[in-house]
Tab-separated table of C-alpha atoms in Angstrom:
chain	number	residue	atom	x	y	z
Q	1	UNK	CA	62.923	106.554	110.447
Q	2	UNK	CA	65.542	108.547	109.239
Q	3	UNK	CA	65.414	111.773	107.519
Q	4	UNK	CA	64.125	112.166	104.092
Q	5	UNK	CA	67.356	111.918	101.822
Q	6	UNK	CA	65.617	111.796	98.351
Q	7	UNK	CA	65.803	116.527	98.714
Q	8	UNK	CA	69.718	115.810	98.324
Q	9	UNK	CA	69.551	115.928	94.136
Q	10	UNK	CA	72.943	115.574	92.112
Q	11	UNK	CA	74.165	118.191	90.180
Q	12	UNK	CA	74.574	117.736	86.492
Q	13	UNK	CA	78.031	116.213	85.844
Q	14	UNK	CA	79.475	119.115	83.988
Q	15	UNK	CA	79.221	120.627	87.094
Q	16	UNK	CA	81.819	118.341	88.941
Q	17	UNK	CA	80.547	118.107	91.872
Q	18	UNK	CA	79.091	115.812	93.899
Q	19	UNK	CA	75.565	115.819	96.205
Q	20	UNK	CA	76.404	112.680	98.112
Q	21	UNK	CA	73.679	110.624	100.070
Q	22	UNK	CA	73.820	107.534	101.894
Q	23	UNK	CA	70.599	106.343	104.113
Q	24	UNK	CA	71.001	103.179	106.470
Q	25	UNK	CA	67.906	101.651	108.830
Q	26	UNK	CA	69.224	98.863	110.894
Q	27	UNK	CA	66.278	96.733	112.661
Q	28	UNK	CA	66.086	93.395	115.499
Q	29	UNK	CA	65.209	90.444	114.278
Q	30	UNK	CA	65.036	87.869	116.567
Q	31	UNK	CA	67.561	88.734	118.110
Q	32	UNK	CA	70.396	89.267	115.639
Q	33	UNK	CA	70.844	92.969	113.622
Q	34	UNK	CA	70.227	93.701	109.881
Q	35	UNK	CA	70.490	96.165	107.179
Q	36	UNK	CA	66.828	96.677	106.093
Q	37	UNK	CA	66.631	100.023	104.530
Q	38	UNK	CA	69.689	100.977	102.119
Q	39	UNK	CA	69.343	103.869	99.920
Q	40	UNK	CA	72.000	106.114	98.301
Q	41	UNK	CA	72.985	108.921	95.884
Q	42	UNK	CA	76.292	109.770	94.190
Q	43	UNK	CA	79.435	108.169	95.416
Q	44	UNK	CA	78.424	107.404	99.252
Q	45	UNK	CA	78.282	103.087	99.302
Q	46	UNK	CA	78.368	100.489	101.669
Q	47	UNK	CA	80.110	97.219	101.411
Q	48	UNK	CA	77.489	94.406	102.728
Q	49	UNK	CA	77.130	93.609	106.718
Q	50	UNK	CA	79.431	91.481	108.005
Q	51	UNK	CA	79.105	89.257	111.705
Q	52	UNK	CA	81.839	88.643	112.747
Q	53	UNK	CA	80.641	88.405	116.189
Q	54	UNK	CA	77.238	87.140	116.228
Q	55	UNK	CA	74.420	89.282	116.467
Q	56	UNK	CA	76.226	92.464	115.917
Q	57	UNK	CA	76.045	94.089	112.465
Q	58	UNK	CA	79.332	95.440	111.212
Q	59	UNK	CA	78.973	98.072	108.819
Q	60	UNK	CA	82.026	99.779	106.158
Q	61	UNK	CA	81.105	102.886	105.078
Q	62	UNK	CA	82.909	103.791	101.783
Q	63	UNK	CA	83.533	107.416	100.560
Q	64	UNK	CA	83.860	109.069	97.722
Q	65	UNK	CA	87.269	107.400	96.102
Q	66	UNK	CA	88.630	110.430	94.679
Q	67	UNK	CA	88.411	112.522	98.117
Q	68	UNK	CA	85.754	115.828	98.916
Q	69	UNK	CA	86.231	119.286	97.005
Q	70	UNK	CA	85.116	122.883	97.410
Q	71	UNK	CA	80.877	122.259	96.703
Q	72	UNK	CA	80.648	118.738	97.763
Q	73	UNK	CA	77.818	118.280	100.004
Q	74	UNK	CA	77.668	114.458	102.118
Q	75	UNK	CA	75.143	113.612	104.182
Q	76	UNK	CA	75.001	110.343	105.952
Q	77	UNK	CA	72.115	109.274	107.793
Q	78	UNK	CA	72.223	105.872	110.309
Q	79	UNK	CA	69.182	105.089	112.005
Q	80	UNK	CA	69.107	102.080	114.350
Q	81	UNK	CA	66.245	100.910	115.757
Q	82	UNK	CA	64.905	99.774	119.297
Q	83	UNK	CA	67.313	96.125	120.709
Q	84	UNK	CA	70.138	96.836	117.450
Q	85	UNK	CA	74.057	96.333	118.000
Q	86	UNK	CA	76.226	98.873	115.530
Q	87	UNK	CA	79.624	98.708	114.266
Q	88	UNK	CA	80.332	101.343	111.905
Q	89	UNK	CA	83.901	102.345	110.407
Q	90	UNK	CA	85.555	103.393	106.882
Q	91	UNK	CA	88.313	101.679	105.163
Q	92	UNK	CA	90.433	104.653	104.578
Q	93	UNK	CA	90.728	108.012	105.260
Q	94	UNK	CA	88.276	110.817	104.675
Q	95	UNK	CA	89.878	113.805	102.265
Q	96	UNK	CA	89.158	116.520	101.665
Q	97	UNK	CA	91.441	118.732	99.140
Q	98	UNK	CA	91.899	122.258	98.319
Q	99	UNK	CA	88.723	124.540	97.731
Q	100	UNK	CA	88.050	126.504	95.042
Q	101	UNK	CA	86.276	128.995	97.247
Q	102	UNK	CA	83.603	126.898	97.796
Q	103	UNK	CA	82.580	125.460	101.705
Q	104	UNK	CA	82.687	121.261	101.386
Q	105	UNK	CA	79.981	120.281	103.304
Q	106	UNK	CA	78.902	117.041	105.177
Q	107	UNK	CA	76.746	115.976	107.832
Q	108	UNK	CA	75.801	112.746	109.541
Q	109	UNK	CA	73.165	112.307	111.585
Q	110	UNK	CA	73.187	109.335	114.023
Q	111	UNK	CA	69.914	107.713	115.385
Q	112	UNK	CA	69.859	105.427	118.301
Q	113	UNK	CA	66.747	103.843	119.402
Q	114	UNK	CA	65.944	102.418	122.899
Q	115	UNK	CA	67.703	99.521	123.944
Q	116	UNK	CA	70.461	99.845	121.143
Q	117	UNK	CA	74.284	99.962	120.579
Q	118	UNK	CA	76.027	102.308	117.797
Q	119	UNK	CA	79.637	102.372	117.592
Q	120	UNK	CA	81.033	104.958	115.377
Q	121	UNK	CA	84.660	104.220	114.229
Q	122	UNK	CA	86.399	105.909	111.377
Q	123	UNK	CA	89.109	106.427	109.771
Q	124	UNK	CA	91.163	109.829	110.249
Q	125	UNK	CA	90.011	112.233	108.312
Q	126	UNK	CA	92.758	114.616	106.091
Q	127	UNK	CA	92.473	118.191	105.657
Q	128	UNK	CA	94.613	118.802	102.508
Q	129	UNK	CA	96.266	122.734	102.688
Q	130	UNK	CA	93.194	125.144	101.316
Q	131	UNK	CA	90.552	122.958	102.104
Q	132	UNK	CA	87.312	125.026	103.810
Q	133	UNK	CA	85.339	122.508	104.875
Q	134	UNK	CA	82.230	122.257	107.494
Q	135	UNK	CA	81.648	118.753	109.276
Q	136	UNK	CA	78.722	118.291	111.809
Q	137	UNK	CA	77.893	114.984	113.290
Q	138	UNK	CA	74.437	114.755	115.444
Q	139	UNK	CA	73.664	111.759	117.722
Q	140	UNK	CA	70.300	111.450	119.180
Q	141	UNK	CA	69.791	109.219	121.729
Q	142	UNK	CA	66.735	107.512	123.740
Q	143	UNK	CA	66.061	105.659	126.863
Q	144	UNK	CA	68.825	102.780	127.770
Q	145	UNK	CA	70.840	103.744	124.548
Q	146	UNK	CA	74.564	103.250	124.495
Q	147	UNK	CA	76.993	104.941	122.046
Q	148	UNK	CA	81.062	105.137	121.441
Q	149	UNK	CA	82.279	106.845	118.659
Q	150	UNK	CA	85.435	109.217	117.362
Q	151	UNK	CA	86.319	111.922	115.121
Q	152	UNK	CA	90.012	112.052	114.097
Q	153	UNK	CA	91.058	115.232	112.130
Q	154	UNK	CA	94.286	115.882	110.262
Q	155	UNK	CA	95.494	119.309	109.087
Q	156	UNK	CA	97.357	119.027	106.412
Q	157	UNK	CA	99.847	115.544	106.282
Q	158	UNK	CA	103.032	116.206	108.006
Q	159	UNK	CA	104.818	112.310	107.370
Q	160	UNK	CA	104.169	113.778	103.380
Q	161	UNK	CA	105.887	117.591	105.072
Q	162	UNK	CA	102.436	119.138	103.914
Q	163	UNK	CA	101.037	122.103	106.161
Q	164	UNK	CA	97.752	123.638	106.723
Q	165	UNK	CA	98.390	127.229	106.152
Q	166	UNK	CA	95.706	128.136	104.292
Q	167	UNK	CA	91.790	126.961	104.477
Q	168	UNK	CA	89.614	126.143	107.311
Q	169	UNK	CA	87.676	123.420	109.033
Q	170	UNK	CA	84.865	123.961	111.129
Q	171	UNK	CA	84.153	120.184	112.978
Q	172	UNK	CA	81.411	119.713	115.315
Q	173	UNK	CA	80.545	116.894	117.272
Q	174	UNK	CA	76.753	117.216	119.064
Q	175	UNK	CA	74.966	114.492	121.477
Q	176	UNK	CA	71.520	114.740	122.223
Q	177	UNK	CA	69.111	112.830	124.543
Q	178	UNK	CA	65.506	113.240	124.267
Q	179	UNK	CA	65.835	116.345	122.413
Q	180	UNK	CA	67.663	117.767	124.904
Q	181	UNK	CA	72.086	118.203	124.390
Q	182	UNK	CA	74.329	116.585	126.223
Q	183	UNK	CA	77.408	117.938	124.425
Q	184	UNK	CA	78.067	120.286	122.194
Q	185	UNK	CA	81.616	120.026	120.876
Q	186	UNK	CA	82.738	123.124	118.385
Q	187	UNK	CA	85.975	123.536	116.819
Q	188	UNK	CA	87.365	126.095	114.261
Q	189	UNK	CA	90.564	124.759	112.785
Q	190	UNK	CA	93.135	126.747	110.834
Q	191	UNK	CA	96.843	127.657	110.972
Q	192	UNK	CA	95.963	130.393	113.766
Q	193	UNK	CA	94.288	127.446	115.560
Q	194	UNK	CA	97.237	125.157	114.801
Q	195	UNK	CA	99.604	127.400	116.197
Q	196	UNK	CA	98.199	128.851	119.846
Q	197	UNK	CA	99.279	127.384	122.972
Q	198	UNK	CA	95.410	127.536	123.411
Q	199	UNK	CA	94.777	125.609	120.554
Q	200	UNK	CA	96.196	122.991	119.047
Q	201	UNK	CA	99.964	123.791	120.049
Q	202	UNK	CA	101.502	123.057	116.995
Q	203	UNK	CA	99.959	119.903	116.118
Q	204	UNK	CA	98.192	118.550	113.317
Q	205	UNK	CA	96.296	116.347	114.057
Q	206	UNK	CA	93.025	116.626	117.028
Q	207	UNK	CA	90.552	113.587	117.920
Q	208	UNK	CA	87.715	113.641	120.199
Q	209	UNK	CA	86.426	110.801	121.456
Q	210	UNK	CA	82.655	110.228	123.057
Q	211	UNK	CA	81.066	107.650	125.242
Q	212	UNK	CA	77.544	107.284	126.928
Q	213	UNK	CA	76.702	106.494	129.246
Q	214	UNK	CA	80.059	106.874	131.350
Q	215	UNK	CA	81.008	106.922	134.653
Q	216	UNK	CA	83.453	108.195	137.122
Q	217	UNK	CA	84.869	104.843	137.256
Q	218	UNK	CA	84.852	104.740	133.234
Q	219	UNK	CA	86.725	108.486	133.759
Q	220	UNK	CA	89.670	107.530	135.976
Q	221	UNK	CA	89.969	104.296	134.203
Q	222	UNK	CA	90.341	106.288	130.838
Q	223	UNK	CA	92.412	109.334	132.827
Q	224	UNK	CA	95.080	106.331	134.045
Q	225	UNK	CA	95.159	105.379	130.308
Q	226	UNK	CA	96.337	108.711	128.807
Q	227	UNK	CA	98.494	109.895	131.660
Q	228	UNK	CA	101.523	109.527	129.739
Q	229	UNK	CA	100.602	111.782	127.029
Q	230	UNK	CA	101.269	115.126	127.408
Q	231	UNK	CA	98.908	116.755	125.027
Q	232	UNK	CA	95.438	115.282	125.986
Q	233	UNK	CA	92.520	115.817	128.064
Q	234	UNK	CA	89.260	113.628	129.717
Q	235	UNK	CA	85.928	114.633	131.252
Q	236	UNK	CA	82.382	113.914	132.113
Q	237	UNK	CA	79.871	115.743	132.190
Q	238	UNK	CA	76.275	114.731	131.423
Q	239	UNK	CA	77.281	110.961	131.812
Q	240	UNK	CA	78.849	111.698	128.656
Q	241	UNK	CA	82.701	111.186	128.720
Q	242	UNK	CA	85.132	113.447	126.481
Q	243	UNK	CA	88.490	112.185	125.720
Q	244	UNK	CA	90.581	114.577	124.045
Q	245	UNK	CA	94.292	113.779	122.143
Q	246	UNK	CA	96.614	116.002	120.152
Q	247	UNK	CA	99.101	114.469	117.872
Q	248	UNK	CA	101.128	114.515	115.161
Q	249	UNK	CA	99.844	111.719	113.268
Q	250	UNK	CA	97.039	109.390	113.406
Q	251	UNK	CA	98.513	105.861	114.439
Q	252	UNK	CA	99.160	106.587	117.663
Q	253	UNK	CA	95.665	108.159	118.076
Q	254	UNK	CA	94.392	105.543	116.621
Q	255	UNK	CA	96.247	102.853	118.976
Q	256	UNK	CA	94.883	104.965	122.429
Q	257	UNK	CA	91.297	105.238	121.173
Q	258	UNK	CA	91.507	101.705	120.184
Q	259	UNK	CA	92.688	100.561	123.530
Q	260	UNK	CA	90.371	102.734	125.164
Q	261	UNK	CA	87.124	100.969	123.063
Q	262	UNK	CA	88.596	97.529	123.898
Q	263	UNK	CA	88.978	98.538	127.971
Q	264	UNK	CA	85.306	100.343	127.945
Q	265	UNK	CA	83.563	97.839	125.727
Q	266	UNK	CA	82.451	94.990	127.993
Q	267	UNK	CA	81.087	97.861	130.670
Q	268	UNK	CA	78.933	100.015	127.707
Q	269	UNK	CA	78.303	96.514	125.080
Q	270	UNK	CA	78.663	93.440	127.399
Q	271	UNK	CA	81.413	92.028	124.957
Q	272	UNK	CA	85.054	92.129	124.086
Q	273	UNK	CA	86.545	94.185	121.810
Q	274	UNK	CA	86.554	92.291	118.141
Q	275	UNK	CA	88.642	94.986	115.816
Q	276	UNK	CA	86.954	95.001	112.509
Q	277	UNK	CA	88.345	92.986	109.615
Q	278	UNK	CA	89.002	96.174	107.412
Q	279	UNK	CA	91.405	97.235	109.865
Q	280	UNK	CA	93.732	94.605	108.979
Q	281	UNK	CA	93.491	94.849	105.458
C-alpha cells in the first residue's frame, strides 16, 4: 500500500495555506485496471478513470486551481499494484507563484508493483519570478516493472516576457529498484543556474525525461530523434535511459517527448501510443 497520508493535516483557513493530499491504489481485475483506493485532502482531485484503450486506466490528476504559494505542502502518492497499466497526466500546468519567504513543498511518490506499467505525463510546470520551491518525485520499482515518465520545468514565462531573477527551485527526480537507486537526478534552479554555459545556457525552460527498462537500441533510437536540437542530451545507465532538453518554451518539449513516448511505447507497453483526451481539450 501506499504511504499513510491521513499525518498530512490542513491548516486552519485563516492561515491560507494549503496541506494538499491525494492517495491513489490502482489494482488487476481480471485483467483490466481500476481505481480502488481514492483518498484526498485539500485541493489535490482526480477526475474519474477513463479507457480509452481497453484495459489501461487513464488517470487526470487535477491541482490546486489557484496555483502553489510560499507554505504549500503537496504530496501525491500512486501506488499500482502487481499486472496494472498507468496513464497518468494533468490538464494544465503546475504553478507555483512568488514566496513569501516560505519553501513550497511537494512530493510524489510513485509505486510500481511487479508485472505493471506507470506512465507519468504532466503538464509543464511554471516557476513564477520569487517562487522557492522544493519538488521531489520517488519511483520504486520491482521485478518486470516498466515505467516512462517526465518532468517539464519553466522558470519564469518568457512568451508573457516574465524572468526568473529572483527565487529558487530545487527539482529532483529519483528511481529506485528493490531499494536500491538507479538514478538520482538533482537540480538547483535559479537565475545563476539560468545563466551558465554549464547550466541552463540561458534558457527557461529544462525537462528530463526517464524510461525503464531501456536499451542501447532504445538509446540510439532516441539519440537519432534529438540530433537536431542543439541544447539536449541522452544516456543510459542502469537500464535506465535519461533524455535531457533545454528550451525556451514548453510546446516544442512537449512535441519531442511526445514523439519519443509514441516511438518507445510498443517496445516498454506492447501498444501504440493513444495521446490522452485532455490533451486535446
Amino acid at each position: 500500500m501506499v504511504v499513510a497520508l491521513e499525518k498530512v493535516l490542513e491548516k486552519p483557513a485563516g492561515f491560507g495555506r494549503w496541506q494538499g493530499a491525494l492517495s491513489l491504489v490502482f489494482e488487476n481485475r481480471g485483467g483490466k485496471t481500476y481505481l480502488t483506493h481514492r483518498s484526498h485532502q485539500g485541493p489535490l482531485l482526480v477526475q474519474r478513470p477513463f479507457y480509452p484503450e481497453g484495459p489501461v486506466c487513464h488517470i487526470y490528476l487535477i491541482h490546486p486551481p489557484g496555483g502553489v504559494v510560499g507554505g504549500d505542502q503537496l504530496t501525491i502518492a500512486i501506488d499500482c499494484c502487481v499486472d496494472t497499466d498507468v496513464l497518468v497526466t494533468t490538464p494544465a500546468a503546475g504553478k507555483f507563484y512568488r514566496s513569501n519567504g516560505q519553501l513550497a513543498d511537494q512530493h510524489v511518490l510513485l509505486k510500481v508493483a511487479e508485472g505493471s506499467v506507470l506512465e507519468y505525463l504532466p503538464q509543464e510546470t511554471i516557476m513564477f519570478d520569487g517562487a522557492v520551491v522544493k519538488m521531489n518525485t520517488r519511483v520504486e520499482l520491482n521485478e518486470n516493472s516498466r515505467f516512462f515518465g517526465w518532468e517539464m520545468v519553466s522558470l519564469g514565462r518568457p512568451a508573457c516576457h516574465e524572468g526568473f531573477s529572483h527565487g529558487q527551485a530545487t527539482v529532483a527526480i529519483e528511481v529506485f529498484k528493490h531499494d536500491q537507486p538507479l538514478l538520482i537526478d538533482r537540480m538547483v534552479l535559479n537565475e545563476q543556474t539560468i545563466k551558465a554555459s554549464s547550466g541552463l545556457a540561458n534558457h527557461a525552460l529544462v525537462a528530463t525525461l526517464v524510461v525503464y527498462p531501456a536499451t542501447k537500441a532504445h538509446l540510439d533510437k532516441v539519440r537519432m530523434m534529438i540530433d537536431e536540437h542543439r541544447f539536449s542530451g541522452v544516456t543510459l545507465r542502469n537500464e535506465v535511459l535519461i533524455v535531457r532538453l533545454l528550451a525556451e518554451q514548453a510546446e516544442p518539449v512537449k512535441t519531442v517527448f511526445t514523439a519519443i513516448w509514441a516511438a518507445l511505447r510498443p517496445d516498454f507497453n506492447q501498444r501504440q501510443s493513444c495521446l490522452p483526451r485532455i490533451w486535446s481539450t
